[in-house]
């Protein structure tokens, strides 16, 4: 099926060339980082993780979000999603590849990464995270590829795939749960230390992942003769609507606990993010923008009139994707590290080289995603013809 | 001491023992016995403890100047670089205000001199260290023989999970090659490379040759070092006879650095 990824229109080639250019630029900056060290980023002794890990966290969510088309189809026999499950699985593959790359570019000594497997350390959550991520990648490659191949040959997929498909559903939950455990089990980091962190991560994942899928479906309908279907898009939109509501609800639960209890170690991080602390507040406009975007997203997706209009729905999905990205991709990590454990406010601001490397990783993910979707759509077109 | 190396040596020793009981190999018995003893020997003067601990008599220090020699001594022998850029800063031992060193412990109104006085902070060599729990490669580990939380700079992958896990900000990361920024390199101690984490090691290299930590030696008696589990030790004597506090005790990491305020 790989040949489907290389045969394409001019527009397809143009898009892939553009992505390659962004990847190339990011890679050059990465070579600089490899040579100089992580000092070219905005990271510091106080904010020891930043943009890379934030994007990693967000993308684990997108990867897990793919399960929202797999679960209804395989567990509830919701036939309509049969058409789009492959899109969810391929989105998961591309996202996990981005996640792993973000981890790699964040390492100070990337050449030593195999030490994680040479000296397996079960008490470290990071050790488990690498395992569940790679497992999820493998599961989705095996399932996605074989199911698509079977569809192309007009046969039922192999029976042994079924258990793997069932396994992939809790596995999707596990990747984001373990990712949340990276943060919420650390003593002395009040912002993250909350049992709602994993549920919050999952709810934002189930909003951002399907929101991206809706957008991708709309694009596919435009650029190919395969129509993912109006019903499918509407069902996805409902999932987005519920998930984003739950996400904002969880956030408000956290806000209540933090501000009613008034415990400074927990409250100060929220203050820093939303109103600024000791005169420093680079993230204040971003965090309010994020909340506003999510609330508008709720209004547009919950209201059937706006949801059923696909143009408005597209806008809503963009808003939700951006809103959850700011929430998790910007605020979650920077907010956890500021103020620092000694209660100093040393702000973390990503630098241009850091952003370029991150863009390169995103471009790489979209390159993989475009190639995979090209294959999937190609097969669908073939089968229909 | 590199634990993997130690394990190899132990295995060697064990297999050598196994060989020595085989009657056929009696001829090699003598040689095998020698091998069986193969292990890294403690230095003759090495100091030992169940859990090393430090007591800081904060009353003995008034201003930054009083601390300067201690900090200088540590950073000099451990090849800690001096980096201009605050973001790249590396420090093993430094000072801060009371309310920063002990967040949550400062009353709204503090005695004037406590408020003014700087307080010494360093790695606490926690008895229950979250940094060790977090490290995915065991590059940060708690040495069982004496409770020091040590680092293997050659194994560290630079993921910085330990920095997120440490509630005391005790760890620094080499954001760039530190070597050009070391004024005078001490050949007795390794320099680090870019991309790895480092922190105070309770002067494990000095204890191994019978010397007290450099900061303790330079403190004129204001810092005391000893075994926390030896009721007769000097640190225990100080803890028994003075009111001491520890940093963020409520987190349960059990810091081994005690402060007399
Ligand atoms: S002070 Fe921090 S670095 Fe030192 S042992 Fe405790 S948790 Fe680890
Ligand atoms: S940075 Fe090094 S010492 Fe710290 S957790 Fe990662 S591997 Fe372990
Ligand atoms: S115990 Fe040694 S390494 Fe630690 S701060 Fe003192 S001099 Fe530095």
XYZ file of C-alpha atoms and ligand atoms in Angstrom:
670
model
C 0.000 0.000 0.000
C 2.993 2.273 0.498
C 2.981 3.160 -3.179
C -0.206 5.136 -2.542
C 1.782 7.563 -0.449
C 4.138 8.507 -3.277
C 1.663 8.811 -6.109
C -0.134 12.083 -5.733
C -1.276 15.337 -7.201
C 0.847 18.446 -7.578
C -0.865 19.932 -4.567
C 0.060 16.895 -2.493
C 3.690 17.151 -3.558
C 3.698 20.863 -2.868
C 2.364 20.289 0.656
C 4.891 17.547 1.376
C 7.759 19.718 0.077
C 6.637 22.537 2.333
C 6.607 20.181 5.322
C 10.051 18.863 4.391
C 11.364 22.433 4.293
C 10.023 23.121 7.804
C 11.487 19.845 9.035
C 14.828 20.753 7.449
C 14.873 24.144 9.140
C 13.982 22.579 12.477
C 16.635 19.932 12.022
C 19.344 22.508 11.362
C 18.426 24.335 14.554
C 18.431 20.986 16.338
C 21.985 20.363 15.159
C 22.870 23.666 16.751
C 21.173 22.589 19.973
C 23.031 19.288 19.845
C 26.287 21.163 19.545
C 25.671 23.940 22.065
C 23.362 22.189 24.497
C 19.878 23.024 25.694
C 21.121 26.508 26.547
C 19.667 27.788 23.275
C 16.212 27.266 24.752
C 14.469 29.382 27.351
C 14.798 26.616 29.925
C 16.527 27.219 33.209
C 17.347 25.721 36.555
C 13.837 26.660 37.674
C 11.815 25.811 34.582
C 13.644 22.658 33.673
C 10.952 21.531 31.252
C 9.253 23.755 28.729
C 7.930 23.903 25.222
C 9.107 20.455 24.133
C 7.620 18.606 27.064
C 4.468 20.720 26.873
C 3.915 19.792 23.240
C 4.716 16.216 24.090
C 2.013 16.245 26.745
C -0.520 17.800 24.434
C 0.224 15.328 21.642
C -0.101 12.323 23.916
C -3.621 13.631 24.313
C -4.216 13.858 20.578
C -2.921 10.313 20.224
C -5.221 9.057 22.954
C -8.101 11.030 21.428
C -7.974 8.800 18.366
C -9.541 6.063 20.451
C -12.798 8.010 20.418
C -13.568 6.678 16.933
C -12.263 3.197 17.654
C -14.243 2.638 20.826
C -17.784 3.337 19.509
C -17.184 1.211 16.425
C -15.675 -1.858 18.018
C -17.307 -1.810 21.438
C -20.738 -0.386 20.643
C -20.937 -1.563 17.073
C -21.620 1.991 15.929
C -21.345 1.155 12.232
C -21.032 4.700 10.935
C -17.560 5.048 12.454
C -16.312 2.053 10.459
C -15.481 4.513 7.723
C -13.247 6.675 9.890
C -11.641 4.387 12.475
C -8.567 4.146 10.277
C -8.216 7.941 10.443
C -8.219 7.779 14.238
C -5.592 5.067 14.262
C -3.347 6.826 11.776
C -3.695 10.094 13.689
C -2.564 8.205 16.775
C 0.511 6.893 14.950
C 1.562 10.344 13.760
C 0.958 11.858 17.207
C 2.942 9.232 19.080
C 5.828 9.697 16.646
C 5.767 13.406 17.453
C 5.626 12.617 21.182
C 8.672 10.399 21.040
C 10.557 12.966 18.977
C 9.695 15.716 21.439
C 11.096 13.596 24.265
C 14.260 12.975 22.269
C 14.868 16.631 21.441
C 14.331 17.467 25.102
C 17.073 15.135 26.336
C 20.394 16.628 27.322
C 22.215 13.469 26.231
C 20.032 11.917 23.511
C 22.746 9.430 22.554
C 22.271 7.786 25.915
C 18.543 7.283 25.614
C 18.931 3.502 25.589
C 20.057 3.705 29.191
C 16.341 3.731 29.956
C 16.169 0.134 28.706
C 19.643 -0.914 29.794
C 18.848 -0.003 33.379
C 15.084 -0.494 33.586
C 13.722 1.357 36.599
C 10.134 0.424 37.400
C 9.816 3.079 40.076
C 10.237 5.827 37.483
C 7.074 6.970 35.729
C 9.166 8.055 32.758
C 10.238 4.460 32.271
C 6.589 3.381 32.077
C 5.735 6.260 29.835
C 8.279 5.174 27.233
C 6.878 1.664 27.379
C 3.210 2.571 27.020
C 3.926 5.055 24.236
C 5.893 2.572 22.190
C 3.300 -0.101 22.843
C 0.561 2.221 21.641
C 2.528 3.082 18.528
C 3.069 -0.566 17.736
C -0.577 -1.490 18.380
C -1.841 1.219 16.069
C 0.602 0.379 13.303
C -0.354 -3.303 13.398
C -4.085 -2.700 13.671
C -4.341 0.208 11.248
C -2.212 -1.358 8.561
C -3.829 -4.789 8.630
C -7.395 -3.557 8.785
C -6.782 -1.219 5.876
C -5.055 -3.922 3.861
C -8.014 -6.232 4.471
C -10.407 -3.517 3.363
C -8.396 -3.054 0.210
C -8.552 -6.771 -0.563
C -12.226 -6.851 0.262
C -11.847 -9.439 2.994
C -12.509 -9.384 6.726
C -9.458 -8.505 8.774
C -7.571 -11.307 10.521
C -9.238 -12.775 13.588
C -6.159 -12.357 15.754
C -6.438 -8.610 15.382
C -9.587 -8.446 17.457
C -7.922 -8.887 20.866
C -5.316 -6.298 19.896
C -8.068 -3.860 18.970
C -9.751 -4.381 22.322
C -6.402 -3.969 24.034
C -5.734 -0.711 22.227
C -8.746 0.929 23.890
C -7.606 0.788 27.539
C -4.065 1.297 26.244
C -5.093 4.686 24.845
C -6.392 5.671 28.275
C -3.189 4.414 29.835
C -0.843 6.562 27.761
C -2.421 9.754 28.940
C -2.880 8.551 32.485
C 0.776 7.626 32.782
C 1.715 10.971 31.229
C -0.325 12.743 33.883
C 1.373 10.638 36.564
C 4.690 12.106 35.439
C 3.514 15.324 37.003
C 0.922 14.646 39.648
C 3.090 12.400 41.822
C 5.794 14.966 42.496
C 5.907 16.315 46.034
C 6.331 20.040 46.204
C 4.770 20.854 42.825
C 1.427 22.110 44.031
C 0.034 22.978 40.623
C 0.209 19.405 39.358
C -0.415 17.619 42.582
C -4.056 16.855 42.126
C -5.871 13.609 41.453
C -7.943 15.372 38.812
C -4.883 15.832 36.597
C -5.200 12.538 34.730
C -8.974 12.934 34.190
C -8.368 16.514 33.104
C -5.724 15.393 30.654
C -8.075 12.756 29.270
C -11.011 15.108 28.884
C -8.923 17.666 27.042
C -7.503 14.816 24.939
C -10.950 13.623 23.967
C -11.791 17.156 22.927
C -8.625 18.056 21.026
C -8.114 14.704 19.283
C -11.615 14.415 17.808
C -11.644 18.175 17.058
C -8.574 17.663 14.911
C -10.241 14.632 13.330
C -13.294 16.687 12.410
C -11.041 19.219 10.713
C -9.125 16.486 8.923
C -12.375 14.885 7.737
C -13.529 18.214 6.342
C -10.207 18.642 4.539
C -10.290 15.099 3.152
C -13.750 15.690 1.751
C -12.427 18.740 -0.071
C -9.239 17.304 -1.500
C -10.382 13.778 -2.352
C -13.390 11.921 -3.621
C -13.732 10.106 -0.299
C -16.396 11.566 1.957
C -15.968 10.604 5.603
C -19.650 11.351 5.964
C -21.882 13.948 7.543
C -23.173 11.640 10.255
C -19.628 10.682 11.217
C -18.553 14.295 11.485
C -21.609 15.170 13.556
C -21.006 12.266 15.926
C -17.399 13.302 16.347
C -18.560 16.853 17.006
C -20.833 15.601 19.788
C -17.904 13.809 21.368
C -15.909 17.030 21.184
C -18.800 18.929 22.757
C -19.132 16.602 25.729
C -15.398 16.305 26.253
C -14.729 20.027 26.223
C -17.597 20.577 28.684
C -16.134 17.960 31.006
C -12.692 19.505 30.574
C -13.858 22.940 31.641
C -15.849 21.375 34.483
C -12.761 19.553 35.778
C -10.821 22.768 35.528
C -13.452 24.572 37.586
C -13.351 21.776 40.186
C -9.642 22.392 40.506
C -10.174 26.137 40.745
C -12.702 25.634 43.534
C -10.444 23.370 45.565
C -7.473 25.645 45.141
C -9.171 28.935 45.870
C -11.558 27.775 48.563
C -8.806 26.033 50.506
C -6.482 28.983 49.881
C -3.358 26.903 50.363
C -0.599 29.063 48.943
C 1.476 26.269 47.410
C -1.472 25.392 45.188
C -2.942 28.823 44.718
C 0.153 30.741 43.707
C 0.587 28.866 40.437
C -2.973 29.689 39.412
C -2.420 33.278 40.424
C 0.748 33.415 38.365
C -1.027 32.053 35.298
C -4.262 34.012 35.504
C -3.446 37.315 37.187
C 0.317 37.349 37.518
C 2.494 36.996 40.607
C 4.894 39.597 42.001
C 4.376 41.684 38.894
C 5.219 38.882 36.487
C 2.549 37.429 34.265
C 3.613 36.603 30.710
C 0.967 33.910 30.496
C -1.999 35.952 31.733
C -3.382 36.918 28.285
C -2.771 33.404 26.984
C -4.610 31.694 29.800
C -7.644 33.946 29.503
C -7.582 33.446 25.751
C -7.525 29.712 26.316
C -10.527 29.828 28.633
C -12.427 32.091 26.262
C -11.680 29.847 23.294
C -12.871 26.793 25.166
C -16.071 28.490 26.320
C -16.879 29.716 22.803
C -16.097 26.188 21.639
C -18.639 24.823 24.100
C -21.319 27.230 22.935
C -20.725 26.422 19.275
C -20.545 22.652 19.619
C -23.281 22.119 22.199
C -25.829 24.238 20.366
C -27.248 21.962 17.610
C -27.877 24.872 15.259
C -24.243 25.889 15.156
C -22.896 22.357 15.366
C -24.891 21.225 12.353
C -23.463 24.006 10.237
C -20.172 22.508 9.131
C -18.561 25.873 8.499
C -19.257 26.995 12.065
C -18.268 23.572 13.352
C -14.888 23.909 11.655
C -14.321 27.235 13.382
C -15.398 25.735 16.722
C -12.950 22.856 16.301
C -10.079 25.223 15.550
C -10.954 27.253 18.665
C -11.109 24.143 20.840
C -7.860 22.784 19.472
C -6.098 26.098 20.134
C -7.721 26.519 23.533
C -6.684 23.089 24.761
C -3.216 23.539 23.285
C -2.641 26.761 25.204
C -4.052 25.188 28.362
C -1.893 22.087 28.176
C 0.843 23.078 25.781
C 1.735 26.395 27.371
C 0.234 26.872 30.800
C 0.428 23.375 32.236
C 4.216 23.109 32.274
C 5.253 26.742 32.738
C 2.616 27.169 35.446
C 3.843 24.146 37.342
C 7.392 25.487 37.508
C 6.493 29.062 38.453
C 6.912 30.002 41.215
C 9.838 27.655 41.780
C 10.260 25.454 44.882
C 11.943 28.325 46.711
C 9.085 30.585 45.777
C 10.916 32.776 43.307
C 9.188 33.811 40.128
C 11.586 33.214 37.265
C 9.494 33.159 34.143
C 9.995 30.714 31.362
C 9.646 32.112 27.851
C 10.403 29.813 24.919
C 13.077 31.090 22.548
C 12.912 31.275 18.774
C 15.277 28.315 18.179
C 13.183 26.257 20.564
C 10.010 27.152 18.704
C 11.633 26.328 15.367
C 12.679 22.895 16.557
C 9.157 22.331 17.860
C 7.695 23.417 14.525
C 10.031 20.981 12.811
C 8.701 18.164 14.967
C 5.108 19.170 14.236
C 5.924 19.267 10.530
C 7.390 15.800 10.777
C 4.218 14.577 12.425
C 2.097 16.131 9.719
C 4.327 14.612 7.054
C 3.699 11.169 8.501
C 0.036 11.997 8.964
C -0.356 13.233 5.375
C 1.324 10.151 3.954
C -0.793 7.817 6.087
C -4.024 9.639 5.318
C -3.096 9.650 1.653
C -2.816 5.876 1.808
C -6.068 5.482 3.718
C -7.991 7.774 1.400
C -6.421 6.081 -1.636
C -7.643 2.694 -0.439
C -11.120 4.063 0.263
C -11.279 5.563 -3.227
C -10.108 2.288 -4.787
C -12.629 0.223 -2.903
C -15.473 2.529 -3.866
C -14.487 2.629 -7.535
C 30.924 3.928 43.221
C 29.367 2.743 40.017
C 26.786 0.179 41.050
C 26.955 -1.781 37.792
C 30.687 -2.125 38.171
C 30.154 -3.258 41.706
C 27.648 -5.819 40.549
C 30.063 -7.202 37.987
C 32.661 -7.524 40.679
C 30.234 -9.262 42.994
C 29.277 -11.672 40.234
C 32.925 -12.334 39.548
C 33.445 -13.023 43.191
C 30.478 -15.367 43.351
C 31.441 -17.364 40.306
C 34.935 -17.599 41.619
C 33.539 -19.024 44.836
C 31.508 -21.494 42.818
C 34.632 -22.607 41.046
C 36.545 -23.050 44.248
C 34.130 -25.644 45.644
C 34.513 -27.870 42.620
C 36.976 -30.543 43.683
C 38.283 -30.998 40.144
C 39.414 -27.478 40.141
C 41.175 -27.786 43.426
C 44.367 -26.874 41.727
C 42.988 -23.444 41.074
C 41.562 -23.083 44.516
C 44.140 -20.673 45.731
C 43.766 -18.434 42.736
C 39.991 -18.615 42.957
C 40.027 -17.602 46.574
C 41.977 -14.562 45.685
C 39.407 -13.675 43.057
C 36.621 -14.227 45.526
C 37.907 -11.281 47.452
C 37.805 -9.090 44.386
C 35.804 -6.053 45.433
C 36.330 -2.372 45.713
C 37.980 -1.960 49.055
C 37.173 0.897 51.354
C 39.999 3.264 51.946
C 41.743 2.733 55.240
C 40.731 6.138 56.521
C 37.307 6.210 54.930
C 34.580 7.640 57.123
C 31.372 5.676 57.320
C 27.847 6.123 58.595
C 24.420 4.650 58.248
C 23.012 7.955 57.040
C 25.196 11.013 56.785
C 23.562 14.165 58.052
C 24.445 17.800 58.523
C 23.474 20.325 61.145
C 23.688 23.972 60.163
C 23.920 26.388 63.048
C 22.336 29.330 61.296
C 23.082 31.627 64.248
C 26.746 31.541 63.366
C 26.183 33.335 60.063
C 25.211 36.929 59.688
C 25.851 38.022 56.142
C 26.699 36.688 52.709
C 30.358 37.230 53.515
C 30.203 34.599 56.234
C 28.970 32.067 53.712
C 31.274 32.977 50.859
C 34.218 30.799 51.955
C 32.002 27.700 52.302
C 30.391 28.155 48.920
C 33.719 28.981 47.354
C 35.323 25.877 48.869
C 32.611 23.594 47.534
C 32.378 25.065 44.076
C 36.122 25.176 43.666
C 36.917 21.573 44.477
C 33.905 20.306 42.549
C 34.646 22.209 39.364
C 31.356 24.088 39.457
C 31.415 26.598 36.599
C 30.555 30.271 36.951
C 28.027 31.140 34.257
C 26.958 34.705 33.622
C 23.562 33.798 32.186
C 21.211 33.293 35.112
C 19.265 30.642 33.217
C 22.361 28.469 32.857
C 23.442 28.882 36.453
C 24.893 25.896 38.292
C 25.109 25.798 42.061
C 25.553 23.110 44.651
C 25.274 25.248 47.730
C 23.989 28.777 48.028
C 22.015 31.120 50.256
C 18.504 32.483 50.272
C 16.084 34.364 52.533
C 14.356 32.500 55.314
C 10.982 32.574 53.574
C 12.546 31.139 50.404
C 14.596 28.488 52.113
C 11.627 27.534 54.288
C 8.497 28.468 52.324
C 5.421 28.132 54.488
C 7.427 28.334 57.692
C 7.846 32.081 57.764
C 5.422 33.854 60.062
C 3.841 37.067 58.847
C 6.173 39.008 61.126
C 9.611 37.594 61.662
C 12.341 38.583 64.027
C 14.318 41.253 62.268
C 17.556 39.370 62.282
C 16.018 36.164 60.888
C 14.456 38.190 58.134
C 17.760 39.785 57.237
C 20.013 36.809 57.654
C 20.759 34.597 54.643
C 20.221 30.849 55.029
C 22.355 28.128 53.579
C 20.697 25.646 51.205
C 22.007 22.523 49.493
C 20.829 19.032 48.601
C 19.249 17.437 51.661
C 20.271 13.869 50.826
C 16.730 12.952 51.677
C 16.151 9.624 53.343
C 13.147 9.155 51.056
C 14.334 11.012 47.959
C 11.774 11.765 45.229
C 14.588 12.485 42.755
C 15.759 8.883 43.006
C 12.212 7.645 42.568
C 11.831 9.692 39.393
C 15.103 8.910 37.628
C 14.480 6.481 34.745
C 18.073 5.233 34.532
C 19.224 5.034 38.182
C 21.761 7.718 37.312
C 20.570 9.296 40.555
C 20.684 6.742 43.322
C 20.790 6.518 47.069
C 23.951 4.787 48.189
C 22.842 2.104 50.560
C 26.025 2.057 52.570
C 25.743 5.620 53.860
C 22.546 7.212 52.510
C 24.196 9.748 50.232
C 22.134 10.585 47.149
C 24.705 10.309 44.390
C 24.798 10.856 40.656
C 26.424 8.990 37.832
C 27.243 11.752 35.349
C 28.027 9.184 32.683
C 24.701 7.484 32.844
C 22.462 10.544 33.114
C 20.439 11.081 29.939
C 19.544 14.644 30.856
C 15.781 14.124 30.999
C 15.593 16.415 34.056
C 12.795 14.424 35.675
C 14.833 14.546 38.887
C 14.798 18.351 38.765
C 11.027 18.391 38.545
C 10.859 15.867 41.376
C 13.181 17.638 43.823
C 11.111 19.944 46.031
C 14.192 21.880 47.116
C 15.582 23.152 43.821
C 18.818 21.413 44.708
C 19.693 20.306 41.189
C 21.342 22.096 38.294
C 21.529 21.169 34.638
C 24.439 21.777 32.280
C 22.740 23.831 29.619
C 26.072 24.175 27.823
C 29.598 22.853 28.058
C 30.693 23.960 31.540
C 34.428 23.439 31.084
C 35.352 26.838 29.646
C 33.714 28.454 32.667
C 35.684 26.679 35.349
C 38.317 29.076 36.620
C 40.739 26.514 37.933
C 40.098 22.863 37.252
C 40.578 20.509 40.152
C 42.077 17.399 38.578
C 40.972 15.278 41.536
C 37.303 15.616 40.661
C 35.566 15.024 37.330
C 34.286 17.936 35.301
C 30.895 17.483 33.694
C 29.762 17.645 30.118
C 26.783 19.490 28.687
C 23.400 17.861 29.022
C 23.702 16.232 32.433
C 22.362 17.116 35.861
C 24.511 17.691 38.944
C 24.210 18.592 42.610
C 25.939 18.416 45.982
C 27.316 14.939 46.671
C 27.963 15.402 50.403
C 31.621 15.259 49.378
C 31.550 11.496 48.951
C 35.031 11.693 47.434
C 36.397 13.351 50.568
C 34.651 11.019 52.991
C 36.273 8.128 51.129
C 39.690 9.410 52.172
C 38.739 10.362 55.679
C 38.044 14.057 55.187
C 34.928 15.950 56.189
C 32.950 17.777 53.484
C 34.645 20.905 52.217
C 31.898 23.251 53.354
C 31.962 21.744 56.820
C 35.729 22.066 56.992
C 35.521 25.711 55.940
C 32.719 26.596 58.330
C 34.678 27.038 61.529
C 32.385 24.673 63.372
C 29.134 26.230 62.234
C 28.347 23.155 60.183
C 28.495 19.739 61.787
C 28.590 16.467 59.915
C 27.958 12.971 61.219
C 25.900 9.828 61.397
C 22.222 10.445 62.004
C 21.729 6.941 63.372
C 24.606 6.956 65.798
C 23.127 8.255 69.057
C 26.589 9.276 70.160
C 27.402 11.293 67.054
C 27.965 14.991 67.174
C 25.000 15.737 64.944
C 22.711 13.765 67.189
C 24.072 15.584 70.189
C 23.270 18.918 68.540
C 19.814 17.774 67.489
C 19.141 16.551 71.008
C 20.170 19.756 72.675
C 18.872 22.332 70.197
C 15.589 23.025 68.491
C 16.114 22.170 64.835
C 13.971 22.469 61.733
C 14.227 20.929 58.304
C 13.114 22.209 54.927
C 9.605 21.234 53.781
C 9.396 18.483 56.314
C 5.686 17.955 55.594
C 6.494 16.465 52.189
C 7.872 13.346 53.788
C 11.203 13.303 51.972
C 13.017 13.229 55.329
C 15.820 15.710 54.649
C 19.125 14.948 56.345
C 20.117 18.573 56.723
C 18.988 20.073 60.038
C 18.956 23.764 60.881
C 19.360 25.336 64.300
C 17.561 28.671 64.004
S 17.179 17.538 48.212
Fe 16.360 17.122 46.206
S 18.078 16.336 45.065
Fe 18.631 16.190 47.204
S 18.006 14.129 47.799
Fe 16.327 15.485 48.334
S 15.006 15.386 46.535
Fe 16.972 14.580 45.894
S 18.347 13.977 34.321
Fe 19.755 12.296 34.681
S 19.730 12.000 36.900
Fe 17.971 13.276 36.398
S 16.279 11.848 36.182
Fe 17.134 12.116 34.120
S 18.664 10.514 33.913
Fe 18.170 10.649 36.088
S 28.765 18.678 51.332
Fe 30.413 18.904 49.828
S 29.347 18.893 47.905
Fe 27.799 19.294 49.424
S 27.696 21.496 49.557
Fe 29.168 20.859 51.095
S 31.121 20.973 50.052
Fe 29.563 21.011 48.466
